[in-house]
PDB file of C-alpha atoms in Angstrom:
ATOM      1  CA  MET A   4      -0.069   0.106  -0.036  1.00  0.00           C
ATOM      2  CA  LYS A   5       1.091   3.880  -0.532  1.00  0.00           C
ATOM      3  CA  ILE A   6       0.284   5.599   2.625  1.00  0.00           C
ATOM      4  CA  LEU A   7       0.287   9.078   3.153  1.00  0.00           C
ATOM      5  CA  PHE A   8       0.856  11.023   6.398  1.00  0.00           C
ATOM      6  CA  ILE A   9      -0.328  14.364   6.648  1.00  0.00           C
ATOM      7  CA  VAL A  10       1.801  15.824   9.541  1.00  0.00           C
ATOM      8  CA  ASN A  11       0.883  19.094  11.498  1.00  0.00           C
ATOM      9  CA  PRO A  12       4.237  20.507  12.473  1.00  0.00           C
ATOM     10  CA  GLY A  13       2.574  21.718  15.461  1.00  0.00           C
ATOM     11  CA  ALA A  14       1.715  18.350  17.196  1.00  0.00           C
ATOM     12  CA  GLY A  15       3.278  16.555  19.563  1.00  0.00           C
ATOM     13  CA  SER A  16       5.148  16.605  22.605  1.00  0.00           C
ATOM     14  CA  GLU A  17       8.481  15.829  24.484  1.00  0.00           C
ATOM     15  CA  GLY A  18      10.423  16.607  21.427  1.00  0.00           C
ATOM     16  CA  LEU A  19       9.213  13.939  19.333  1.00  0.00           C
ATOM     17  CA  ASN A  20      10.035  14.459  15.477  1.00  0.00           C
ATOM     18  CA  PHE A  21       6.932  12.249  14.252  1.00  0.00           C
ATOM     19  CA  SER A  22       8.517  12.444  10.615  1.00  0.00           C
ATOM     20  CA  GLU A  23      11.615  10.565  11.585  1.00  0.00           C
ATOM     21  CA  LEU A  24       9.785   8.266  13.716  1.00  0.00           C
ATOM     22  CA  ILE A  25       7.335   7.334  10.884  1.00  0.00           C
ATOM     23  CA  THR A  26      10.186   6.991   8.525  1.00  0.00           C
ATOM     24  CA  GLU A  27      11.803   4.508  10.908  1.00  0.00           C
ATOM     25  CA  TYR A  28       8.625   2.475  11.370  1.00  0.00           C
ATOM     26  CA  PHE A  29       8.237   1.819   7.685  1.00  0.00           C
ATOM     27  CA  GLU A  30      12.035   0.984   6.931  1.00  0.00           C
ATOM     28  CA  SER A  31      11.780  -2.483   7.183  1.00  0.00           C
ATOM     29  CA  SER A  32       7.895  -2.493   5.970  1.00  0.00           C
ATOM     30  CA  GLU A  33       6.338  -3.746   2.495  1.00  0.00           C
ATOM     31  CA  HIS A  34       4.327  -0.437   2.426  1.00  0.00           C
ATOM     32  CA  GLU A  35       5.245   2.786   0.650  1.00  0.00           C
ATOM     33  CA  ALA A  36       5.193   5.885   3.391  1.00  0.00           C
ATOM     34  CA  GLN A  37       5.043   9.315   2.374  1.00  0.00           C
ATOM     35  CA  ILE A  38       5.305  12.292   4.618  1.00  0.00           C
ATOM     36  CA  TYR A  39       3.331  15.558   3.892  1.00  0.00           C
ATOM     37  CA  LYS A  40       4.006  18.317   6.602  1.00  0.00           C
ATOM     38  CA  ILE A  41       1.179  20.963   6.520  1.00  0.00           C
ATOM     39  CA  PRO A  42       2.824  24.544   5.801  1.00  0.00           C
ATOM     40  CA  GLN A  43       1.381  27.380   7.601  1.00  0.00           C
ATOM     41  CA  ASP A  44      -0.474  28.868   4.981  1.00  0.00           C
ATOM     42  CA  CYS A  45      -2.118  25.595   3.375  1.00  0.00           C
ATOM     43  CA  ASP A  46      -5.701  25.824   1.900  1.00  0.00           C
ATOM     44  CA  LEU A  47      -7.988  23.031   1.459  1.00  0.00           C
ATOM     45  CA  LYS A  48      -7.574  23.389  -2.140  1.00  0.00           C
ATOM     46  CA  GLN A  49      -3.607  22.871  -2.075  1.00  0.00           C
ATOM     47  CA  LEU A  50      -4.117  19.848   0.572  1.00  0.00           C
ATOM     48  CA  LYS A  51      -6.617  18.197  -2.016  1.00  0.00           C
ATOM     49  CA  THR A  52      -3.924  18.428  -4.776  1.00  0.00           C
ATOM     50  CA  VAL A  53      -1.211  16.984  -2.513  1.00  0.00           C
ATOM     51  CA  ILE A  54      -3.190  13.952  -1.725  1.00  0.00           C
ATOM     52  CA  ALA A  55      -4.989  13.470  -5.380  1.00  0.00           C
ATOM     53  CA  GLY A  56      -1.276  13.579  -6.701  1.00  0.00           C
ATOM     54  CA  SER A  57      -0.145  11.047  -3.823  1.00  0.00           C
ATOM     55  CA  GLY A  58      -2.070   8.039  -5.150  1.00  0.00           C
ATOM     56  CA  ALA A  59      -2.328   7.041  -1.461  1.00  0.00           C
ATOM     57  CA  ASP A  60      -4.556   4.107  -0.770  1.00  0.00           C
ATOM     58  CA  ARG A  61      -4.547   5.441   2.907  1.00  0.00           C
ATOM     59  CA  VAL A  62      -4.555   8.836   4.206  1.00  0.00           C
ATOM     60  CA  ILE A  63      -3.418   9.619   7.913  1.00  0.00           C
ATOM     61  CA  ALA A  64      -4.017  12.419   9.855  1.00  0.00           C
ATOM     62  CA  VAL A  65      -0.761  13.105  12.626  1.00  0.00           C
ATOM     63  CA  GLY A  66      -2.321  15.742  14.742  1.00  0.00           C
ATOM     64  CA  GLY A  67      -5.406  16.551  16.664  1.00  0.00           C
ATOM     65  CA  ASP A  68      -9.016  16.752  16.066  1.00  0.00           C
ATOM     66  CA  GLY A  69      -8.091  20.000  14.199  1.00  0.00           C
ATOM     67  CA  THR A  70      -5.723  18.152  11.658  1.00  0.00           C
ATOM     68  CA  LEU A  71      -8.472  15.142  11.248  1.00  0.00           C
ATOM     69  CA  LYS A  72     -11.019  17.365  10.385  1.00  0.00           C
ATOM     70  CA  LEU A  73      -8.760  19.004   7.778  1.00  0.00           C
ATOM     71  CA  VAL A  74      -8.026  15.542   5.988  1.00  0.00           C
ATOM     72  CA  SER A  75     -11.713  14.753   6.526  1.00  0.00           C
ATOM     73  CA  GLU A  76     -12.521  17.623   4.375  1.00  0.00           C
ATOM     74  CA  CYS A  77     -10.500  16.832   1.686  1.00  0.00           C
ATOM     75  CA  LEU A  78     -11.854  12.972   1.642  1.00  0.00           C
ATOM     76  CA  LEU A  79     -15.264  13.839   2.180  1.00  0.00           C
ATOM     77  CA  GLN A  80     -17.794  10.914   0.895  1.00  0.00           C
ATOM     78  CA  SER A  81     -14.802   9.562  -1.072  1.00  0.00           C
ATOM     79  CA  GLY A  82     -14.113   6.260   0.323  1.00  0.00           C
ATOM     80  CA  THR A  83     -10.520   6.791   0.663  1.00  0.00           C
ATOM     81  CA  PRO A  84      -9.717   5.362   4.590  1.00  0.00           C
ATOM     82  CA  ILE A  85      -8.423   7.600   6.908  1.00  0.00           C
ATOM     83  CA  GLY A  86      -6.423   6.971  10.014  1.00  0.00           C
ATOM     84  CA  ILE A  87      -5.061   8.528  13.053  1.00  0.00           C
ATOM     85  CA  ILE A  88      -2.054   9.161  14.811  1.00  0.00           C
ATOM     86  CA  PRO A  89      -3.215  11.229  17.775  1.00  0.00           C
ATOM     87  CA  ALA A  90      -0.653  13.961  18.501  1.00  0.00           C
ATOM     88  CA  GLY A  91      -3.050  16.839  19.676  1.00  0.00           C
ATOM     89  CA  SER A  92      -3.905  18.247  23.129  1.00  0.00           C
ATOM     90  CA  ALA A  93      -7.444  16.477  23.630  1.00  0.00           C
ATOM     91  CA  ASN A  94      -7.150  13.789  20.709  1.00  0.00           C
ATOM     92  CA  GLY A  95     -11.014  13.545  21.166  1.00  0.00           C
ATOM     93  CA  MET A  96     -11.761  11.333  17.878  1.00  0.00           C
ATOM     94  CA  ALA A  97      -8.816   9.243  18.682  1.00  0.00           C
ATOM     95  CA  LYS A  98     -10.537   8.120  22.158  1.00  0.00           C
ATOM     96  CA  GLU A  99     -13.957   7.709  20.659  1.00  0.00           C
ATOM     97  CA  LEU A 100     -12.549   5.165  18.379  1.00  0.00           C
ATOM     98  CA  LYS A 101     -10.232   3.717  20.936  1.00  0.00           C
ATOM     99  CA  ILE A 102      -7.154   4.596  18.837  1.00  0.00           C
ATOM    100  CA  PRO A 103      -3.897   3.969  21.490  1.00  0.00           C
ATOM    101  CA  LEU A 104      -1.985   7.491  21.947  1.00  0.00           C
ATOM    102  CA  THR A 105       1.339   5.840  21.923  1.00  0.00           C
ATOM    103  CA  LEU A 106       3.120   6.292  18.384  1.00  0.00           C
ATOM    104  CA  ASN A 107       3.394   2.732  17.337  1.00  0.00           C
ATOM    105  CA  GLU A 108       0.582   1.313  18.611  1.00  0.00           C
ATOM    106  CA  ALA A 109      -1.377   3.952  16.450  1.00  0.00           C
ATOM    107  CA  LEU A 110       0.497   3.248  13.651  1.00  0.00           C
ATOM    108  CA  ASP A 111      -0.050  -0.455  13.834  1.00  0.00           C
ATOM    109  CA  ILE A 112      -3.808   0.108  13.436  1.00  0.00           C
ATOM    110  CA  ALA A 113      -3.350   2.860  10.602  1.00  0.00           C
ATOM    111  CA  VAL A 114      -1.604   0.068   8.632  1.00  0.00           C
ATOM    112  CA  ASN A 115      -3.471  -3.130   9.682  1.00  0.00           C
ATOM    113  CA  GLY A 116      -6.776  -1.542  10.843  1.00  0.00           C
ATOM    114  CA  LYS A 117     -10.010  -1.808   9.018  1.00  0.00           C
ATOM    115  CA  PRO A 118     -12.089   0.842   7.391  1.00  0.00           C
ATOM    116  CA  LYS A 119     -15.619   1.846   9.015  1.00  0.00           C
ATOM    117  CA  LYS A 120     -17.911   4.349   7.407  1.00  0.00           C
ATOM    118  CA  ILE A 121     -19.061   6.951   9.920  1.00  0.00           C
ATOM    119  CA  HIS A 122     -21.265   9.787   9.638  1.00  0.00           C
ATOM    120  CA  ALA A 123     -20.530  13.695  10.171  1.00  0.00           C
ATOM    121  CA  VAL A 124     -22.579  16.647  10.933  1.00  0.00           C
ATOM    122  CA  MET A 125     -22.351  20.074   8.393  1.00  0.00           C
ATOM    123  CA  VAL A 126     -22.942  22.742  10.854  1.00  0.00           C
ATOM    124  CA  ASN A 127     -23.405  26.198   9.620  1.00  0.00           C
ATOM    125  CA  ASN A 128     -21.331  25.186   6.462  1.00  0.00           C
ATOM    126  CA  GLU A 129     -18.754  23.755   8.731  1.00  0.00           C
ATOM    127  CA  LEU A 130     -18.029  19.746   8.811  1.00  0.00           C
ATOM    128  CA  CYS A 131     -18.400  18.674  12.471  1.00  0.00           C
ATOM    129  CA  ILE A 132     -16.802  15.146  13.114  1.00  0.00           C
ATOM    130  CA  HIS A 133     -16.499  15.341  16.819  1.00  0.00           C
ATOM    131  CA  LEU A 134     -18.530  18.090  18.596  1.00  0.00           C
ATOM    132  CA  ALA A 135     -19.967  21.869  18.001  1.00  0.00           C
ATOM    133  CA  ASP A 136     -21.464  23.852  20.554  1.00  0.00           C
ATOM    134  CA  ILE A 137     -23.157  27.438  21.091  1.00  0.00           C
ATOM    135  CA  GLY A 138     -22.957  28.820  24.749  1.00  0.00           C
ATOM    136  CA  PHE A 139     -20.720  28.472  27.440  1.00  0.00           C
ATOM    137  CA  ASN A 140     -18.647  25.658  26.421  1.00  0.00           C
ATOM    138  CA  ALA A 141     -17.610  27.687  23.500  1.00  0.00           C
ATOM    139  CA  TYR A 142     -16.680  30.840  25.633  1.00  0.00           C
ATOM    140  CA  LEU A 143     -14.450  28.705  27.555  1.00  0.00           C
ATOM    141  CA  VAL A 144     -12.910  27.480  24.550  1.00  0.00           C
ATOM    142  CA  LYS A 145     -12.189  31.064  23.546  1.00  0.00           C
ATOM    143  CA  LYS A 146     -10.962  32.013  27.354  1.00  0.00           C
ATOM    144  CA  PHE A 147      -8.708  29.050  26.984  1.00  0.00           C
ATOM    145  CA  ASP A 148      -7.121  29.352  24.049  1.00  0.00           C
ATOM    146  CA  ALA A 149      -5.801  32.766  25.156  1.00  0.00           C
ATOM    147  CA  LEU A 150      -4.057  31.432  28.483  1.00  0.00           C
ATOM    148  CA  LEU A 151      -0.443  31.501  28.908  1.00  0.00           C
ATOM    149  CA  HIS A 152      -1.032  28.519  31.494  1.00  0.00           C
ATOM    150  CA  ARG A 153      -3.371  25.852  30.535  1.00  0.00           C
ATOM    151  CA  GLY A 154      -3.391  23.719  33.644  1.00  0.00           C
ATOM    152  CA  MET A 155      -6.258  23.312  35.967  1.00  0.00           C
ATOM    153  CA  TRP A 156      -5.535  26.227  37.818  1.00  0.00           C
ATOM    154  CA  GLY A 157      -5.573  28.659  34.802  1.00  0.00           C
ATOM    155  CA  TYR A 158      -8.403  26.916  33.403  1.00  0.00           C
ATOM    156  CA  THR A 159     -10.296  27.208  36.813  1.00  0.00           C
ATOM    157  CA  LYS A 160      -9.556  30.850  36.861  1.00  0.00           C
ATOM    158  CA  ALA A 161     -10.938  31.385  33.718  1.00  0.00           C
ATOM    159  CA  ALA A 162     -14.208  29.341  34.327  1.00  0.00           C
ATOM    160  CA  TRP A 163     -14.934  31.348  37.357  1.00  0.00           C
ATOM    161  CA  LYS A 164     -14.394  34.460  35.411  1.00  0.00           C
ATOM    162  CA  ALA A 165     -16.491  33.462  32.699  1.00  0.00           C
ATOM    163  CA  LEU A 166     -19.339  32.569  35.156  1.00  0.00           C
ATOM    164  CA  TRP A 167     -19.580  35.889  35.884  1.00  0.00           C
ATOM    165  CA  SER A 168     -19.370  37.423  32.275  1.00  0.00           C
ATOM    166  CA  HIS A 169     -21.377  34.639  30.397  1.00  0.00           C
ATOM    167  CA  HIS A 170     -25.114  34.811  30.540  1.00  0.00           C
ATOM    168  CA  LYS A 171     -27.669  32.344  29.800  1.00  0.00           C
ATOM    169  CA  MET A 172     -29.093  32.032  26.030  1.00  0.00           C
ATOM    170  CA  THR A 173     -32.598  31.968  25.154  1.00  0.00           C
ATOM    171  CA  VAL A 174     -32.932  29.426  22.389  1.00  0.00           C
ATOM    172  CA  GLU A 175     -35.544  28.513  20.107  1.00  0.00           C
ATOM    173  CA  ILE A 176     -35.115  24.954  18.638  1.00  0.00           C
ATOM    174  CA  LYS A 177     -36.681  23.051  15.759  1.00  0.00           C
ATOM    175  CA  ILE A 178     -36.612  19.625  14.915  1.00  0.00           C
ATOM    176  CA  LYS A 179     -38.507  18.400  12.308  1.00  0.00           C
ATOM    177  CA  ASP A 180     -41.892  19.047  13.571  1.00  0.00           C
ATOM    178  CA  GLN A 181     -40.861  19.957  17.261  1.00  0.00           C
ATOM    179  CA  THR A 182     -40.185  23.544  18.746  1.00  0.00           C
ATOM    180  CA  ILE A 183     -38.726  23.676  21.931  1.00  0.00           C
ATOM    181  CA  ARG A 184     -37.701  26.966  23.617  1.00  0.00           C
ATOM    182  CA  SER A 185     -35.595  27.133  26.701  1.00  0.00           C
ATOM    183  CA  GLU A 186     -33.234  28.943  28.621  1.00  0.00           C
ATOM    184  CA  ALA A 187     -29.999  27.341  28.213  1.00  0.00           C
ATOM    185  CA  ALA A 188     -26.531  27.453  29.355  1.00  0.00           C
ATOM    186  CA  MET A 189     -24.948  25.566  26.239  1.00  0.00           C
ATOM    187  CA  VAL A 190     -26.318  24.014  23.221  1.00  0.00           C
ATOM    188  CA  VAL A 191     -24.120  20.705  21.809  1.00  0.00           C
ATOM    189  CA  VAL A 192     -24.468  19.110  18.691  1.00  0.00           C
ATOM    190  CA  ALA A 193     -22.950  16.197  18.875  1.00  0.00           C
ATOM    191  CA  ASN A 194     -21.636  13.650  16.227  1.00  0.00           C
ATOM    192  CA  ALA A 195     -19.489  11.707  18.909  1.00  0.00           C
ATOM    193  CA  THR A 196     -20.251  10.715  22.440  1.00  0.00           C
ATOM    194  CA  MET A 197     -18.057  12.447  24.888  1.00  0.00           C
ATOM    195  CA  TYR A 198     -15.462  15.330  24.932  1.00  0.00           C
ATOM    196  CA  GLY A 199     -11.684  14.659  25.020  1.00  0.00           C
ATOM    197  CA  THR A 200     -11.550  14.146  28.732  1.00  0.00           C
ATOM    198  CA  GLY A 201     -13.640  11.350  28.397  1.00  0.00           C
ATOM    199  CA  VAL A 202     -16.980  12.965  29.932  1.00  0.00           C
ATOM    200  CA  LYS A 203     -19.963  11.525  28.249  1.00  0.00           C
ATOM    201  CA  ILE A 204     -22.115  14.680  27.047  1.00  0.00           C
ATOM    202  CA  ASN A 205     -23.947  12.394  24.995  1.00  0.00           C
ATOM    203  CA  PRO A 206     -24.354   8.512  26.174  1.00  0.00           C
ATOM    204  CA  GLU A 207     -27.059   7.636  23.466  1.00  0.00           C
ATOM    205  CA  GLY A 208     -24.726   8.647  20.453  1.00  0.00           C
ATOM    206  CA  LYS A 209     -23.720   6.162  17.560  1.00  0.00           C
ATOM    207  CA  LEU A 210     -21.221   7.104  14.918  1.00  0.00           C
ATOM    208  CA  ASP A 211     -22.818   4.875  12.393  1.00  0.00           C
ATOM    209  CA  ASP A 212     -26.359   5.317  12.594  1.00  0.00           C
ATOM    210  CA  ASP A 213     -28.730   7.979  10.951  1.00  0.00           C
ATOM    211  CA  VAL A 214     -29.039  10.514  13.463  1.00  0.00           C
ATOM    212  CA  PHE A 215     -26.967  12.717  15.468  1.00  0.00           C
ATOM    213  CA  GLU A 216     -27.838  14.287  19.089  1.00  0.00           C
ATOM    214  CA  VAL A 217     -28.544  17.665  20.160  1.00  0.00           C
ATOM    215  CA  ILE A 218     -27.803  18.421  23.996  1.00  0.00           C
ATOM    216  CA  LEU A 219     -29.595  21.214  25.633  1.00  0.00           C
ATOM    217  CA  VAL A 220     -27.801  21.941  28.970  1.00  0.00           C
ATOM    218  CA  LYS A 221     -29.795  24.122  31.054  1.00  0.00           C
ATOM    219  CA  LYS A 222     -27.516  25.101  34.175  1.00  0.00           C
ATOM    220  CA  TYR A 223     -24.213  25.121  34.668  1.00  0.00           C
ATOM    221  CA  SER A 224     -21.793  25.467  37.964  1.00  0.00           C
ATOM    222  CA  VAL A 225     -18.391  25.803  38.510  1.00  0.00           C
ATOM    223  CA  MET A 226     -18.092  22.065  39.101  1.00  0.00           C
ATOM    224  CA  GLU A 227     -19.885  20.892  36.078  1.00  0.00           C
ATOM    225  CA  ILE A 228     -17.089  22.943  34.063  1.00  0.00           C
ATOM    226  CA  LEU A 229     -14.295  21.277  35.728  1.00  0.00           C
ATOM    227  CA  LYS A 230     -15.787  17.890  34.905  1.00  0.00           C
ATOM    228  CA  LEU A 231     -16.075  18.854  30.969  1.00  0.00           C
ATOM    229  CA  LYS A 232     -12.681  19.808  31.027  1.00  0.00           C
ATOM    230  CA  PHE A 233     -10.654  17.386  33.393  1.00  0.00           C
ATOM    231  CA  THR A 234     -12.427  14.232  34.466  1.00  0.00           C
ATOM    232  CA  SER A 235     -14.958  12.186  33.121  1.00  0.00           C
ATOM    233  CA  ILE A 236     -17.595  12.117  35.663  1.00  0.00           C
ATOM    234  CA  ALA A 237     -21.070  12.401  34.163  1.00  0.00           C
ATOM    235  CA  LEU A 238     -23.005  15.769  34.135  1.00  0.00           C
ATOM    236  CA  ASN A 239     -26.044  16.296  36.246  1.00  0.00           C
ATOM    237  CA  PRO A 240     -28.548  14.506  34.210  1.00  0.00           C
ATOM    238  CA  HIS A 241     -31.324  16.811  35.895  1.00  0.00           C
ATOM    239  CA  ASN A 242     -29.707  19.673  34.004  1.00  0.00           C
ATOM    240  CA  ILE A 243     -29.767  18.355  30.716  1.00  0.00           C
ATOM    241  CA  GLU A 244     -32.349  17.250  27.871  1.00  0.00           C
ATOM    242  CA  LEU A 245     -31.124  15.078  24.568  1.00  0.00           C
ATOM    243  CA  PHE A 246     -32.824  14.936  21.478  1.00  0.00           C
ATOM    244  CA  GLN A 247     -31.761  12.918  18.317  1.00  0.00           C
ATOM    245  CA  THR A 248     -32.287  14.161  14.815  1.00  0.00           C
ATOM    246  CA  SER A 249     -31.111  14.057  11.155  1.00  0.00           C
ATOM    247  CA  SER A 250     -31.309  18.293  10.710  1.00  0.00           C
ATOM    248  CA  LEU A 251     -32.190  21.201  13.002  1.00  0.00           C
ATOM    249  CA  HIS A 252     -32.284  24.728  13.427  1.00  0.00           C
ATOM    250  CA  ILE A 253     -31.551  26.994  16.156  1.00  0.00           C
ATOM    251  CA  LYS A 254     -32.014  30.517  16.969  1.00  0.00           C
ATOM    252  CA  THR A 255     -30.818  32.402  20.056  1.00  0.00           C
ATOM    253  CA  ARG A 256     -32.691  35.868  21.100  1.00  0.00           C
ATOM    254  CA  HIS A 257     -28.743  37.496  21.436  1.00  0.00           C
ATOM    255  CA  LYS A 258     -25.652  36.742  19.530  1.00  0.00           C
ATOM    256  CA  ALA A 259     -23.927  33.232  21.194  1.00  0.00           C
ATOM    257  CA  HIS A 260     -20.428  31.949  20.807  1.00  0.00           C
ATOM    258  CA  PHE A 261     -19.531  29.090  18.780  1.00  0.00           C
ATOM    259  CA  GLN A 262     -17.332  26.355  18.343  1.00  0.00           C
ATOM    260  CA  VAL A 263     -16.758  23.319  16.021  1.00  0.00           C
ATOM    261  CA  ASP A 264     -14.396  20.456  17.356  1.00  0.00           C
ATOM    262  CA  GLY A 265     -12.444  22.528  19.467  1.00  0.00           C
ATOM    263  CA  GLU A 266     -12.196  25.905  17.146  1.00  0.00           C
ATOM    264  CA  TYR A 267     -13.438  29.221  18.215  1.00  0.00           C
ATOM    265  CA  LEU A 268     -15.317  30.420  15.327  1.00  0.00           C
ATOM    266  CA  GLY A 269     -17.085  34.041  16.613  1.00  0.00           C
ATOM    267  CA  LYS A 270     -20.432  34.353  17.701  1.00  0.00           C
ATOM    268  CA  VAL A 271     -23.550  33.300  16.094  1.00  0.00           C
ATOM    269  CA  ASN A 272     -27.371  33.996  16.560  1.00  0.00           C
ATOM    270  CA  SER A 273     -28.602  30.981  14.220  1.00  0.00           C
ATOM    271  CA  LEU A 274     -27.302  27.519  13.599  1.00  0.00           C
ATOM    272  CA  ASP A 275     -28.277  24.785  11.085  1.00  0.00           C
ATOM    273  CA  ALA A 276     -27.238  21.486  11.100  1.00  0.00           C
ATOM    274  CA  ARG A 277     -27.336  18.310   8.834  1.00  0.00           C
ATOM    275  CA  ILE A 278     -26.510  15.044   8.905  1.00  0.00           C
ATOM    276  CA  ILE A 279     -23.855  13.617   6.298  1.00  0.00           C
ATOM    277  CA  PRO A 280     -24.276  10.111   5.838  1.00  0.00           C
ATOM    278  CA  ASP A 281     -21.395   7.822   5.305  1.00  0.00           C
ATOM    279  CA  ALA A 282     -19.341  11.035   5.448  1.00  0.00           C
ATOM    280  CA  ILE A 283     -15.914   9.155   5.949  1.00  0.00           C
ATOM    281  CA  SER A 284     -13.900   5.970   5.857  1.00  0.00           C
ATOM    282  CA  ILE A 285     -12.079   5.506   9.308  1.00  0.00           C
ATOM    283  CA  ILE A 286      -9.407   3.239  10.130  1.00  0.00           C
ATOM    284  CA  VAL A 287      -9.941   1.478  13.488  1.00  0.00           C
TER     285      VAL A 287
END
C-alpha cells in the first residue's frame, strides 16, 4: 500500500519528531510511506491536490481533531480510508474510536486496521466530526485558547471569571415538527459521544447510525465546567435534555459563542445542522 501521512508540524510533545519516527517504522515494511508536513499557509485546495497527486491507498492525519477535520474535508464521501495518529492536546476522536495514544500502536492500526464508515454533521457550513456547541463551552474554548498557563488552575480561573461574565441564552430549537424553547447554558450538536477528557455528554450517540444528537444543557456551575475539562464524571442529568435528529435549526435571542471541534468561530444567532451519512471511512 501507499500510505500518505499528513503531519501537523505543531503536533506532539516531549520533542517527538513524527516524520523521523514514521520513516523509521516503515524502513523494513512492505508498504510505502509518504510524509507531507502542512505548511502554515496551507489551504484546502492545496491539500486536496497533494492527496490526489500522491495516489495513496490510505491517508493518515498526524495531529489533533483539527488535523483530522482538515483531512476529512479533503476526503469527504470519497471512500478513501483515513487513519489517526493522535498528537493533539485533546485527541477527542482518537479516544472515541479507541485509537491508542502511543505512536507505534497507532501506526499498527493505521496500517493493519479495517475501514469503518461513519457519519459527520455539517454545522453552519462547517464540517463537524466530533462536537460543536454554542454558549458556555464555546466561550471557554475562546478564553482557554488565550491562556498562557493551561493547567487546571488556569482553567479554573478562566471558568470562574466566565461564570460572572457569561449569560444564559434564550434558544428556540426546531427539530422536524417540534419546537423547543428554553433558557440554556449551552447547546451541543454531538456527532461523537464524549469530550476529549472522557466525559460522556452524549450517551446515546453512535457514529454509524442515521441521526446525531442535540444536547440542551440548562444550567452550569464551576464544578460542572471542571468536569467537562478535567474529569470523566457525568454531568448532572437533571440539567440536560437530549434529542435525536438528522437536521435542526436553532435561533438565539442574542448572539452566542460558537465552536466546532475545538475551534472557536465567533458569535452567531442562528445555527443549522444536517447529517452527512457515510461521510468518511475511518480506520479502526
